[in-house]
Short mmCIF file of C-alpha atoms in Angstrom, two decimals:
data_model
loop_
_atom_site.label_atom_id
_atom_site.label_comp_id
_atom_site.label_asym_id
_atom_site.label_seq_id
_atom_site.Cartn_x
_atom_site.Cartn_y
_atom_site.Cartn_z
CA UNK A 1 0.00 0.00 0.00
CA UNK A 2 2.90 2.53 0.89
CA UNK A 3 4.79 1.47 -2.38
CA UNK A 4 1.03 2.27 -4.06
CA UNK A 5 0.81 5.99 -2.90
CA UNK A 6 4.30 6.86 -4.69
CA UNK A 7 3.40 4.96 -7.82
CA UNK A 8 1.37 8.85 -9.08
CA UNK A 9 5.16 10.17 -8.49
CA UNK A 10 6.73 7.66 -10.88
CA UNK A 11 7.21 9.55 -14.69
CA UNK A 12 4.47 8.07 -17.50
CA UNK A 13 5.69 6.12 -20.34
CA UNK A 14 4.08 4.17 -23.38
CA UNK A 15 5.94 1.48 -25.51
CA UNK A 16 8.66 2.42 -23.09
CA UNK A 17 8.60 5.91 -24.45
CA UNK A 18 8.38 9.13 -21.66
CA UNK A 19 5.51 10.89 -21.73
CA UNK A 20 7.21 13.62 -19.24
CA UNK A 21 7.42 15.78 -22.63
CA UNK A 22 3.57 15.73 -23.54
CA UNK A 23 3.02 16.57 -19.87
CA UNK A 24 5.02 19.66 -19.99
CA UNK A 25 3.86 20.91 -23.74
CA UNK A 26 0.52 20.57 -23.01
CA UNK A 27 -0.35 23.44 -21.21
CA UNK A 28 0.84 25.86 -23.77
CA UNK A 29 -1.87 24.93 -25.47
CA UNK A 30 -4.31 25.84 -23.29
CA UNK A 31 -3.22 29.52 -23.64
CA UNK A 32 -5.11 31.62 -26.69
CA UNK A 33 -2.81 33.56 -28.66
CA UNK A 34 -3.63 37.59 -29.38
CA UNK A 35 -5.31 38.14 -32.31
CA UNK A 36 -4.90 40.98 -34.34
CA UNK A 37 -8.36 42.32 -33.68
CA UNK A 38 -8.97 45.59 -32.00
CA UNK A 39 -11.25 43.77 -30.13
CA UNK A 40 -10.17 40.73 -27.89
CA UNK A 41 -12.43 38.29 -25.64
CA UNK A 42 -12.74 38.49 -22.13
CA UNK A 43 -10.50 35.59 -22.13
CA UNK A 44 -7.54 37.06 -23.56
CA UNK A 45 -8.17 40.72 -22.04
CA UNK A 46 -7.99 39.00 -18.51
CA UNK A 47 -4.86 36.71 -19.47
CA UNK A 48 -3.03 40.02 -20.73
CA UNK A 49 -3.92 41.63 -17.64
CA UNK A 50 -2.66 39.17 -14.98
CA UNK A 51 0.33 38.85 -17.46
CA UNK A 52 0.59 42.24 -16.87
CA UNK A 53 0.29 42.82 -13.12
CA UNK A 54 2.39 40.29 -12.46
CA UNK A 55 5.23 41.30 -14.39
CA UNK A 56 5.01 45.05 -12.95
CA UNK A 57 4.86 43.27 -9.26
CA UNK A 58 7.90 41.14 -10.56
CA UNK A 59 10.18 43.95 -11.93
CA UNK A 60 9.16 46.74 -9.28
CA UNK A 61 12.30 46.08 -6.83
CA UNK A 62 14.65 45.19 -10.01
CA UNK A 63 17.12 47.91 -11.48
CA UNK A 64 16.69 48.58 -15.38
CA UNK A 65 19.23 46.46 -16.14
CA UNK A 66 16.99 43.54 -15.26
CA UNK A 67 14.00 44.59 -17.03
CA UNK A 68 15.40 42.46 -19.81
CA UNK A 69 14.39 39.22 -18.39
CA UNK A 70 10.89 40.12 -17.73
CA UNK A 71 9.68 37.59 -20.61
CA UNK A 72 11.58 34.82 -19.57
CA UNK A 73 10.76 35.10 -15.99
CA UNK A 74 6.99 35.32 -16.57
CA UNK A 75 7.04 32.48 -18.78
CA UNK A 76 8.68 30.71 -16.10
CA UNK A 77 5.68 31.59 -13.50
CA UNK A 78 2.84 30.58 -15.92
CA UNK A 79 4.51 27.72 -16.90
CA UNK A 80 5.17 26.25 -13.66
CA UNK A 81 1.44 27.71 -12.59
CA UNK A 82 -0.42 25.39 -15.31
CA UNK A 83 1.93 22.45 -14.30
CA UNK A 84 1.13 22.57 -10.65
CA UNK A 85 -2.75 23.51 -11.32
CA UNK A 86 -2.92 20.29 -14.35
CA UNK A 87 -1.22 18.14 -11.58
CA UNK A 88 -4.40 18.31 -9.30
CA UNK A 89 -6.70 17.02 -11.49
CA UNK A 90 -7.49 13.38 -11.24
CA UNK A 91 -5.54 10.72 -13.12
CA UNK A 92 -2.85 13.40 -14.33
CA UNK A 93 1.11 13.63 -13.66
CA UNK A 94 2.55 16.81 -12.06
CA UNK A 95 6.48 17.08 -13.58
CA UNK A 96 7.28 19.47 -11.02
CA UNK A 97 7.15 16.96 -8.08
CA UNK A 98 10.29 15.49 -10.49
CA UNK A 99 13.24 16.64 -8.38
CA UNK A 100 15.51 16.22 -11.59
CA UNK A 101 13.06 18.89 -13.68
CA UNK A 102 13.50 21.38 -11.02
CA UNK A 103 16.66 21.00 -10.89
CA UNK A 104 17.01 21.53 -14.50
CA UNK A 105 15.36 24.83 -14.54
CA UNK A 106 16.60 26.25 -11.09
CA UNK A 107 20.39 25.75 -11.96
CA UNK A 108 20.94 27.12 -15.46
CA UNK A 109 18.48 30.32 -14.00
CA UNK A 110 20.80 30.48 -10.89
CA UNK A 111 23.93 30.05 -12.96
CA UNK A 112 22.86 32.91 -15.39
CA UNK A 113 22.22 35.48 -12.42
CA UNK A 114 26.11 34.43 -10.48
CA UNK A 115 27.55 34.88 -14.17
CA UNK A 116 25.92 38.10 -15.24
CA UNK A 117 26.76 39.49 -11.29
CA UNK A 118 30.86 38.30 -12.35
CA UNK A 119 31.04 39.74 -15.55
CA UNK A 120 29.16 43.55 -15.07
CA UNK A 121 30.38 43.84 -11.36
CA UNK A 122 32.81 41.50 -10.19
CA UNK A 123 33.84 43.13 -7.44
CA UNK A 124 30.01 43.93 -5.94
CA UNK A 125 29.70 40.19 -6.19
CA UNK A 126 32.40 38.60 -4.68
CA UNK A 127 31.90 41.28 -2.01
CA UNK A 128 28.77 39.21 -1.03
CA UNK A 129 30.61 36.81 0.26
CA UNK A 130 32.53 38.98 2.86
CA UNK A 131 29.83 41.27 4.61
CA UNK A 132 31.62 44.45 5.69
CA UNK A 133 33.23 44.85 9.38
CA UNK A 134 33.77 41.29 9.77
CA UNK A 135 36.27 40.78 12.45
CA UNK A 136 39.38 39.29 10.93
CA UNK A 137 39.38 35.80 12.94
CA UNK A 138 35.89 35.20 11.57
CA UNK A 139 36.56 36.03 7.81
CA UNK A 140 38.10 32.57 6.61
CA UNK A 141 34.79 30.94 7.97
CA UNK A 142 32.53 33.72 6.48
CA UNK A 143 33.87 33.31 3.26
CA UNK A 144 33.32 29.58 3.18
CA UNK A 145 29.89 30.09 4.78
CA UNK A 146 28.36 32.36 2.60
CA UNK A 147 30.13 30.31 -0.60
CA UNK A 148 27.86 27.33 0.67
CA UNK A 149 25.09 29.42 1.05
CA UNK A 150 25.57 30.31 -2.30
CA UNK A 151 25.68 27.02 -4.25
CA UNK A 152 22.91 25.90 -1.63
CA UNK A 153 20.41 28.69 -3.56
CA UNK A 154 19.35 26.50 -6.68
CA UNK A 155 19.15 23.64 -4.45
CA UNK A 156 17.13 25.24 -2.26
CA UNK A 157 14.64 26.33 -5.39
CA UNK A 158 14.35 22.73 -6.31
CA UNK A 159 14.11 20.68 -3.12
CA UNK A 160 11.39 23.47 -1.98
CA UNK A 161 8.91 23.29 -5.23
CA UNK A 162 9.50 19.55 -5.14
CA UNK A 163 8.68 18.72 -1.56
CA UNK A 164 5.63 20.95 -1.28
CA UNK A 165 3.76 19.53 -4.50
CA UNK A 166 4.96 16.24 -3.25
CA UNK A 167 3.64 16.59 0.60
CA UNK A 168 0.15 17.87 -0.92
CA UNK A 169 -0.03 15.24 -3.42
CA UNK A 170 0.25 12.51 -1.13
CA UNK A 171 -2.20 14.40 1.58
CA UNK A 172 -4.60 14.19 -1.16
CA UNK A 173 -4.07 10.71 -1.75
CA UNK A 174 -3.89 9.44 2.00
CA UNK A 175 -7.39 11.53 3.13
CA UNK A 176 -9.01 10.04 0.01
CA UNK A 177 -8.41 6.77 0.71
CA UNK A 178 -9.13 7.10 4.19
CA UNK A 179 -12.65 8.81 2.79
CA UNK A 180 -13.29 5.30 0.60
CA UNK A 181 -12.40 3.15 3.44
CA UNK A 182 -14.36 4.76 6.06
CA UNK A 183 -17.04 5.10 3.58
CA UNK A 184 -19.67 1.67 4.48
CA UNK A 185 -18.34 1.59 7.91
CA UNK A 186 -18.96 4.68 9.65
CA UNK A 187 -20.35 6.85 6.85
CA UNK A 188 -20.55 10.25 9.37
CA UNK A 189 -16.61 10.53 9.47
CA UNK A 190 -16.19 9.43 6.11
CA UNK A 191 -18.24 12.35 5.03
CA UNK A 192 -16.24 14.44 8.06
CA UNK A 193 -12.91 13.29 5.87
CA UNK A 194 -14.22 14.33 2.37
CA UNK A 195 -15.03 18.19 4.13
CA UNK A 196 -11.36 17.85 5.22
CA UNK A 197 -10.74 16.61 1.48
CA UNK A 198 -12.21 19.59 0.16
CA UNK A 199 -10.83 22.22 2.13
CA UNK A 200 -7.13 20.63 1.63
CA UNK A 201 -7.57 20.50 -2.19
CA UNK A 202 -8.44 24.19 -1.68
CA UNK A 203 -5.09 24.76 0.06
CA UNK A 204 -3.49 22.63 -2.25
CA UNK A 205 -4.65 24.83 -5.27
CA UNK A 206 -3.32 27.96 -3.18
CA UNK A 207 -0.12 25.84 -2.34
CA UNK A 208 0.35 25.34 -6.26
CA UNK A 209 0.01 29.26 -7.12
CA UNK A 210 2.23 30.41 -4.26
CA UNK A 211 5.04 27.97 -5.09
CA UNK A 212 5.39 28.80 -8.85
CA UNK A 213 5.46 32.68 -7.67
CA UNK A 214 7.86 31.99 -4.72
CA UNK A 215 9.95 30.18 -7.14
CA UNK A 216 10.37 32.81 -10.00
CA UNK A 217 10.04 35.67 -7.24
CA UNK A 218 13.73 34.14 -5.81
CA UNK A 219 15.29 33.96 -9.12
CA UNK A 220 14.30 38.19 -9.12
CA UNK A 221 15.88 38.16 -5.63
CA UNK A 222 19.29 36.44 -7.26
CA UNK A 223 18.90 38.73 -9.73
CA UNK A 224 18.76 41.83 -8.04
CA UNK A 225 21.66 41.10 -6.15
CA UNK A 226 23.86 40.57 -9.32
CA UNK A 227 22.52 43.32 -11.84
#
């Protein structure tokens, strides 16, 4: 039964072919593309406007130097948004509870930010690793403190996005079950465990928004600190 709960974690194939790829295409089609009409639907008029809010919230404490990755960084968000949302509908796989896909995109993002911070101001990053008036016994073990706290970051982005879709997923899973089994026994709790259902698929769906903003909203962080 335990092995059965991590089976919805394990990556889809058919004919021994990954469907990991179809999972992760997908919801770009879901998205309508502007038309060149004066006139859009309420559909596109209220994806253009979350598009923009959230990329005015997203570049408001960044200098104009990192304006430029305001497309790739809200493509990021909506992409990891309709992964996590897609992932709590019934018989579907969530790629983002894959620790190896968020490691993919948290590193190369991570990478870029240490690598644009070396080559416009070298010395205003490497001075992040030595925070100023640090007594001279301590800065040996400042320096190598602050370098682990710096290769920890992408980590960090990955281990957090995958544990919290993974926790939820399997809360899901667990109170269901427990709903089913309780069900022709004692059919008052069982319908007590379906209102705790509900109300955790609720927090789940809030759970799924706030993680693919927290995770694009720390990139903007590293970003900040390097531009």
């Amino acid at each position: 039964m335990a092995l059965n709960f991590f089976d919805q974690f394990m990556s889809p194939t058919s004919f021994g072919i990954p469907l990991i790829a179809i999972a992760m295409t997908f919801p770009w089609v879901l998205y309508p593309s502007p038309s060149n009409r004066w006139l859009n639907n309420r559909l596109i008029t209220l994806q253009s406007w979350f598009i923009n809010r959230f990329t005015q919230q997203l570049l408001l404490p960044l200098n104009p130097g990192g304006h430029k990755w305001a497309l790739i960084l809200t493509s990021l968000m909506i992409f990891l948004l309709s992964l996590n949302m897609l992932g709590l509908l019934p018989y579907t796989f969530t790629p983002t509870t894959q620790l190896s896909l968020n490691m993919a995109l948290a590193v190369p993002f991570w990478l870029a930010t240490v690598i644009i911070g070396m080559r416009n101001q070298p010395t205003a990053a490497l001075g992040h690793l030595l925070p100023e008036g640090t007594p001279v016994l301590l800065i040996p073990v400042l320096i190598i403190i602050e370098t682990i706290s710096l290769f920890i970051r992408p980590l960090a982005l990955g281990v957090r996005l995958t544990a919290n879709l993974t926790a939820g997923h399997l809360l899901i899973q667990l109170i269901a079950t427990a709903a089913f089994v309780l069900l022709p026994m004692m059919p008052t709790v069982a319908i007590l465990t379906a209102t705790v259902l509900f109300l955790l698929t609720l927090l789940e769906v809030a759970v799924a928004m706030i993680q693919a903003y927290v995770f694009v909203l720390l990139l903007s962080l590293y970003l900040q600190e390097n531009v």
